[in-house]
mmCIF file of C-alpha atoms in Angstrom:
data_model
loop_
_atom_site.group_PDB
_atom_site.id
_atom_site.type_symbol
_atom_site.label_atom_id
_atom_site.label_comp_id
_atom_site.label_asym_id
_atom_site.label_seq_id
_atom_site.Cartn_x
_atom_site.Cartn_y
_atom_site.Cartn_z
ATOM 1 C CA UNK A 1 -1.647 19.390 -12.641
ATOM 2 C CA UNK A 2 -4.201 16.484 -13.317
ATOM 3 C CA UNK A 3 -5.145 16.703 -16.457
ATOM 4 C CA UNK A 4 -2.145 16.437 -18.243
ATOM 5 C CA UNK A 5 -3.592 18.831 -20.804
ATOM 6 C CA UNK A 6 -0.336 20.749 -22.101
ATOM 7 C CA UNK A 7 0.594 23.416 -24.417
ATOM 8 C CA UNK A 8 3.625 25.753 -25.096
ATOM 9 C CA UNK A 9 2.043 29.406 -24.441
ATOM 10 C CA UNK A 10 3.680 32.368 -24.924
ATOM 11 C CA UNK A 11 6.932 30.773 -26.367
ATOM 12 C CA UNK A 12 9.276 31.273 -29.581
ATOM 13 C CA UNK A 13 10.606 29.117 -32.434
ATOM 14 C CA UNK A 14 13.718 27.452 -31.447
ATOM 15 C CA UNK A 15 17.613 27.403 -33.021
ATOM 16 C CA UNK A 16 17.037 24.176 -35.150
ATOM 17 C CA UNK A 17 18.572 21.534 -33.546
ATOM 18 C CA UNK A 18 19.985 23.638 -30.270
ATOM 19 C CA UNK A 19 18.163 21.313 -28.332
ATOM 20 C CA UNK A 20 20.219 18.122 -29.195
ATOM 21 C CA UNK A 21 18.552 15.614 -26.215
ATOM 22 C CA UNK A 22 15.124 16.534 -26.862
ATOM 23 C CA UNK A 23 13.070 13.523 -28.202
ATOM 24 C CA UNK A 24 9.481 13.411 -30.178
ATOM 25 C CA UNK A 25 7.643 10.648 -28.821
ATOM 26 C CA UNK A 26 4.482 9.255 -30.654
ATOM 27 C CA UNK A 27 2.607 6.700 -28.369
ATOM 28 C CA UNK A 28 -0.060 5.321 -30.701
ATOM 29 C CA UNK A 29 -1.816 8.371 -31.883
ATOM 30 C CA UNK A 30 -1.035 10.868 -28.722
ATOM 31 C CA UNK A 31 2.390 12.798 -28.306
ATOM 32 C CA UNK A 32 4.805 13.961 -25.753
ATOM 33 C CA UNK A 33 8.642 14.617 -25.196
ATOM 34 C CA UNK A 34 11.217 13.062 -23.839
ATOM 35 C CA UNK A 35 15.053 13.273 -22.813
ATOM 36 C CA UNK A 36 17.941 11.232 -24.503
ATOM 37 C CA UNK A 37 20.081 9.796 -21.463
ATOM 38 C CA UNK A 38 22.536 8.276 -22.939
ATOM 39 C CA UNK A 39 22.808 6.017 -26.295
ATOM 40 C CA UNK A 40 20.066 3.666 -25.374
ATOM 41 C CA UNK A 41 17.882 5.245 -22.652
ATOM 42 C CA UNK A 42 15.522 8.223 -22.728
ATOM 43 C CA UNK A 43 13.390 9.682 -20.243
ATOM 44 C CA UNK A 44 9.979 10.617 -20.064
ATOM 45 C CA UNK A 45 6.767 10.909 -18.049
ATOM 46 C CA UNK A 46 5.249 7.801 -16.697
ATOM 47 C CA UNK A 47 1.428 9.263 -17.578
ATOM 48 C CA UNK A 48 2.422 8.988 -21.073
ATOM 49 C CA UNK A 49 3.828 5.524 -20.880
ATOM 50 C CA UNK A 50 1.326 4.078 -18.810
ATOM 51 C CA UNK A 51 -0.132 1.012 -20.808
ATOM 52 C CA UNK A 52 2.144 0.905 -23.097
ATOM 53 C CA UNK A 53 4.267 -1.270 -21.167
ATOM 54 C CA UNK A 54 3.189 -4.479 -23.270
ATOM 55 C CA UNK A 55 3.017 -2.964 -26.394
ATOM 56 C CA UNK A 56 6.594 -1.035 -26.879
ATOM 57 C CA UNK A 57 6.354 -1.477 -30.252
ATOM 58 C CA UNK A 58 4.109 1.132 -30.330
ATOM 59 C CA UNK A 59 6.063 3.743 -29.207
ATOM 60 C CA UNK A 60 7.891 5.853 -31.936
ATOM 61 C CA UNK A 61 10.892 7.945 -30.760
ATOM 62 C CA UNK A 62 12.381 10.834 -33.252
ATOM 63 C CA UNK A 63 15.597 12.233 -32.226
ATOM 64 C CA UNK A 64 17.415 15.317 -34.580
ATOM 65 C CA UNK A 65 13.644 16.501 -34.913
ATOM 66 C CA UNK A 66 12.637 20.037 -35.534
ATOM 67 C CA UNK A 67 9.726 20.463 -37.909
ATOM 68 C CA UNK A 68 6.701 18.007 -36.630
ATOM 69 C CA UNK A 69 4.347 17.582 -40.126
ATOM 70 C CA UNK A 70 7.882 18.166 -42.043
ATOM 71 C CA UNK A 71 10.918 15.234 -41.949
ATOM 72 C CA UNK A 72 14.084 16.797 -41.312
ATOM 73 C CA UNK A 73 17.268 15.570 -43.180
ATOM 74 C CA UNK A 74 18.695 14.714 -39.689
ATOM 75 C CA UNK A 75 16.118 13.215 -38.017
ATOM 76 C CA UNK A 76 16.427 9.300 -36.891
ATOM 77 C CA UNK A 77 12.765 7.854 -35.767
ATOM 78 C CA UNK A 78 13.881 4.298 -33.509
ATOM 79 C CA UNK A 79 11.010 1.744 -31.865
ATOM 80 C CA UNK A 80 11.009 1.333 -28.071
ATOM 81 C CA UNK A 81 12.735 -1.661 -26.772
ATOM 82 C CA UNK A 82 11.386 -1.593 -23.011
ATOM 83 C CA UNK A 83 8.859 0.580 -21.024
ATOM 84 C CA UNK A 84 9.965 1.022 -17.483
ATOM 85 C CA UNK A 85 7.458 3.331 -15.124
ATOM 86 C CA UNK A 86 8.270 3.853 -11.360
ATOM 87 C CA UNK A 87 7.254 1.248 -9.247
ATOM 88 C CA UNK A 88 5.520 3.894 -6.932
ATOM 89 C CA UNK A 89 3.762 6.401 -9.770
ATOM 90 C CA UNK A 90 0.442 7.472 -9.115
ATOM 91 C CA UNK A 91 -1.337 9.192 -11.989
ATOM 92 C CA UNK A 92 -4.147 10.449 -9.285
ATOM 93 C CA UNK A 93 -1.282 12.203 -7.326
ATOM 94 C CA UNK A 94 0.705 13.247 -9.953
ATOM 95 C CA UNK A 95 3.610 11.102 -8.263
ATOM 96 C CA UNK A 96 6.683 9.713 -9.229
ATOM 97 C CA UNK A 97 5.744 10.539 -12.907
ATOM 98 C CA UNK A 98 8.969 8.939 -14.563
ATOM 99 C CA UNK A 99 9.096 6.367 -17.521
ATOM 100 C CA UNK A 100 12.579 4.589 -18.448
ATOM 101 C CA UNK A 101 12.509 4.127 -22.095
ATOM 102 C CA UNK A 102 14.958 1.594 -23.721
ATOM 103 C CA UNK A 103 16.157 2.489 -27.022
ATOM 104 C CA UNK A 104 18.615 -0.346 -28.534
ATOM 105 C CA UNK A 105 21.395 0.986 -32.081
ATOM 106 C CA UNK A 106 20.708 4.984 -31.303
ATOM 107 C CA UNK A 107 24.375 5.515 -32.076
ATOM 108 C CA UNK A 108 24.529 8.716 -31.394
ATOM 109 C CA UNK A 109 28.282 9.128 -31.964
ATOM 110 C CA UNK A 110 26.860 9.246 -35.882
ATOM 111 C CA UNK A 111 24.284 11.326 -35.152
ATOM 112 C CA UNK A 112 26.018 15.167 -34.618
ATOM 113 C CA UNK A 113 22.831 17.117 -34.140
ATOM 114 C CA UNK A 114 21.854 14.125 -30.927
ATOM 115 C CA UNK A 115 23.266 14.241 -27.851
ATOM 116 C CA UNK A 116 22.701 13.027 -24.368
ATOM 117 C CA UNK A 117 21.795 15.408 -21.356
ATOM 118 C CA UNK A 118 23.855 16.550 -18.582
ATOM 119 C CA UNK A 119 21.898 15.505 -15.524
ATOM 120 C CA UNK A 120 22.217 17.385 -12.199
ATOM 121 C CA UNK A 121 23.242 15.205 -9.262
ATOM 122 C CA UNK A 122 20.997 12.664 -7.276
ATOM 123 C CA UNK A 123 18.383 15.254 -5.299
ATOM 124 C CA UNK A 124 19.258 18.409 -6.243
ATOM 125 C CA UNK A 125 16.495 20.940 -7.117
ATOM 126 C CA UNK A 126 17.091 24.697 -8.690
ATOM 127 C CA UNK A 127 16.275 27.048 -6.300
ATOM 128 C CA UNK A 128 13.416 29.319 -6.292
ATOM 129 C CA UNK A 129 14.010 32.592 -8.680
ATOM 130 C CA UNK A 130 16.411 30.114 -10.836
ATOM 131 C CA UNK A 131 15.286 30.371 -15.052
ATOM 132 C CA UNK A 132 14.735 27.386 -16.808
ATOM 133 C CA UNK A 133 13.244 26.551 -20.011
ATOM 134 C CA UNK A 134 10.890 23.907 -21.877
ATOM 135 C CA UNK A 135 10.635 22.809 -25.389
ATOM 136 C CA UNK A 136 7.871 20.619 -27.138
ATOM 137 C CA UNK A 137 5.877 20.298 -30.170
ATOM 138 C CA UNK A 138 2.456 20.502 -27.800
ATOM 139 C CA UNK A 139 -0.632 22.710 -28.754
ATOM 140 C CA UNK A 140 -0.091 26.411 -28.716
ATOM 141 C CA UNK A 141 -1.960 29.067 -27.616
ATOM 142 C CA UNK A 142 -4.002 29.259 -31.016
ATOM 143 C CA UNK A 143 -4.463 25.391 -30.497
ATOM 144 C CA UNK A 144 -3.127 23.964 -33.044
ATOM 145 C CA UNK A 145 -0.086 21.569 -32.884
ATOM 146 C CA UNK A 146 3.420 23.515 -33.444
ATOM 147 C CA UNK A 147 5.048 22.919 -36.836
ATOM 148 C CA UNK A 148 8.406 23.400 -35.484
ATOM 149 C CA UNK A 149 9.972 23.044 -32.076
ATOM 150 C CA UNK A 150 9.000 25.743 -29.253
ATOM 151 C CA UNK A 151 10.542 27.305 -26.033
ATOM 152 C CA UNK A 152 9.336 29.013 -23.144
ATOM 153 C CA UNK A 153 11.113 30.465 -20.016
ATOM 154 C CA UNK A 154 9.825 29.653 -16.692
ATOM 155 C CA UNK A 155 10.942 30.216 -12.873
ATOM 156 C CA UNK A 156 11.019 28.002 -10.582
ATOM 157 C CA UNK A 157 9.104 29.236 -7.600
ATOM 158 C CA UNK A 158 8.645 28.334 -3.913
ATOM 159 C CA UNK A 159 6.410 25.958 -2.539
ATOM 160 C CA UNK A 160 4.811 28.308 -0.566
ATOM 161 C CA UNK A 161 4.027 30.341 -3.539
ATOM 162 C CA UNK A 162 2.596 27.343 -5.634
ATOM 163 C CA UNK A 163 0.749 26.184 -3.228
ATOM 164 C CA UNK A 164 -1.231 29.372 -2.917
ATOM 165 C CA UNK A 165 -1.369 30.360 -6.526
ATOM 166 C CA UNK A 166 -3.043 26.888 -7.041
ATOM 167 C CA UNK A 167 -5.256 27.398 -4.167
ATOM 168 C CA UNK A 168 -3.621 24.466 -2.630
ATOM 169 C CA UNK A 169 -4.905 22.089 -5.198
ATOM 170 C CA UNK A 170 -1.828 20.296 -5.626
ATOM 171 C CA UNK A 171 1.133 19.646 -2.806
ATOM 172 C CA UNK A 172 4.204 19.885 -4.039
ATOM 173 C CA UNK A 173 6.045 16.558 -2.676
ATOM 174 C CA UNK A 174 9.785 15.782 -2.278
ATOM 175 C CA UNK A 175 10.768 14.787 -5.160
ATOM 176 C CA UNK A 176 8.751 17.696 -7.363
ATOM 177 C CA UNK A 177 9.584 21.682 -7.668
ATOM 178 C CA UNK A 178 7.246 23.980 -9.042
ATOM 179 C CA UNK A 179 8.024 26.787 -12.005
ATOM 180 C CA UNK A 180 5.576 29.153 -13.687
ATOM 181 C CA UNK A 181 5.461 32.871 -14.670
ATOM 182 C CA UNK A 182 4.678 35.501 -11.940
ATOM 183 C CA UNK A 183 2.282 37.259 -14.610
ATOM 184 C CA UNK A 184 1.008 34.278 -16.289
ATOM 185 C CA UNK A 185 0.588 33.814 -20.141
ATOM 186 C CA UNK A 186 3.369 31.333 -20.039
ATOM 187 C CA UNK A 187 3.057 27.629 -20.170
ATOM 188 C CA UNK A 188 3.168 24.349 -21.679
ATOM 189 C CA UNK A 189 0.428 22.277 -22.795
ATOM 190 C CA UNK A 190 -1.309 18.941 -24.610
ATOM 191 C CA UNK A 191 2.059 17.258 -26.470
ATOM 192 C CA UNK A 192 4.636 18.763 -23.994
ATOM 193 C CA UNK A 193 4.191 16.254 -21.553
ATOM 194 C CA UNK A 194 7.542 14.543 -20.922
ATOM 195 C CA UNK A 195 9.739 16.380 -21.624
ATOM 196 C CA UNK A 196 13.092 18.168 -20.056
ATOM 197 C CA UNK A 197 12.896 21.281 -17.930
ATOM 198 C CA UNK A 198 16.459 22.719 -18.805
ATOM 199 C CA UNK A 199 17.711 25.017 -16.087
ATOM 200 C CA UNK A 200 21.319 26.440 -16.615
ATOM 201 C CA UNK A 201 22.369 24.063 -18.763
ATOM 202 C CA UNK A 202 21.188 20.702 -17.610
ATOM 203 C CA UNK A 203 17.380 19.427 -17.455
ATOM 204 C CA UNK A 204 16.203 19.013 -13.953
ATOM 205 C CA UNK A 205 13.118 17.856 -14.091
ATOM 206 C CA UNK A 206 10.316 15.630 -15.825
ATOM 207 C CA UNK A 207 7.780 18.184 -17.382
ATOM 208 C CA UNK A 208 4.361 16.170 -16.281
ATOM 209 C CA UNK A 209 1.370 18.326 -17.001
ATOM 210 C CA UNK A 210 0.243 21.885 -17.463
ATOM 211 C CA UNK A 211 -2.656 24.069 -16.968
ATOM 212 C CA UNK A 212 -3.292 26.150 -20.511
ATOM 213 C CA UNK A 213 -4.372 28.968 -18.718
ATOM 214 C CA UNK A 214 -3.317 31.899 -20.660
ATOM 215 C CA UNK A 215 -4.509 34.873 -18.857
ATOM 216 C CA UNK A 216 -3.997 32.919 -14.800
ATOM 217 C CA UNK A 217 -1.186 32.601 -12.808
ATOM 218 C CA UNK A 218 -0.806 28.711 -13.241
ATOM 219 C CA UNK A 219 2.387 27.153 -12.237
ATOM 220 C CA UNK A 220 4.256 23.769 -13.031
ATOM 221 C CA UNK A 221 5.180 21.030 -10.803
ATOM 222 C CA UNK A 222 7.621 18.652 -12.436
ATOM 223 C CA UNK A 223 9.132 15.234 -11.150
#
């Protein structure tokens, strides 16, 4: 999905706060999502990262977030410590789209409504047919950026089947999996990117780019 153009289409208000790792990330004056780790590391796409290496001071992070334009009693906003992208991403590719993000004093033993992820063990990918689900605060369909935090299901599908519904634009490598909705009008767009694709109940992947294609068969491929 090259142009990292992303959107939550077709999706729903969530339960304030029932998504407790999800992080609002504001890189200058561009946003995505990210993933808290644990109390001092979150996770994110490299694309969005990607010169900010030098400058982490830049780089806002808002955890116990729900409304965007609003500030929520819980919310905690914390400056990046360290920028750490994978040694082999390729923006071209769409490869190896990961970003380490340091966080020092998150605390999040103080913070009830923050909480780390359950990650799924080293290599493991859902299987095709599996639900999963991803949040953000990107554009929606009406293009405008959501006021509070949004969900969408998606399945993960086959490589085989995302290769052809994409007309073999994109190859779906090792270390990706594809998801999407078999009749379209489902998606995630501009201020999504980053952030966790929760299937079951941990996230399993990186959520990189997406299409906006509203009326298409478009799927996902996510680190």
């Amino acid at each position: 999905m090259g142009n990292f153009q992303q959107r939550i289409i077709g999706g729903k208000d969530v339960i304030p706060y029932s998504w407790p790792w999800i992080v609002n990330i504001a890189f200058d004056n561009f946003l995505c999502g990210g993933t808290i780790v644990d109390d001092e590391t979150i996770i994110s796409a490299a694309h969005c990262c990607d010169g900010f290496q030098r400058r982490a001071e830049k780089v806002k992070l808002t955890i116990s977030d729900h409304f965007f334009h609003q500030k929520d009693p819980h919310e905690h906003t914390f400056t990046a410590e360290t920028l750490i992208i994978h040694p082999d991403y390729s923006r071209r590719q769409i490869k190896n789209d990961i970003c380490i993000i340091k966080v020092p004093h998150m605390k999040l033993k103080t913070k009830p409504l923050a909480a780390p992820a359950c990650l799924p063990p080293q290599g493991e990918h859902p299987p095709a047919g599996t639900k999963c689900w991803v949040a953000g605060w990107g554009q929606t369909e009406a293009g405008s950026v959501a006021e509070q935090l949004q969900e969408v299901d998606l399945d993960i599908m086959s490589d085989e089947q995302c290769g052809n519904t994409m007309n073999g634009q994109y190859l779906v490598k090792d270390a990706m999996f594809c998801a999407g909705s078999n009749g379209g009008g489902k998606d995630a767009c501009q201020g999504d990117s980053g952030g966790p694709m929760i299937c079951g109940i941990v996230p399993e992947g990186v959520k990189p780019t997406g299409h906006g294609e509203i009326r298409q068969e478009r799927f996902e491929i996510a680190n």
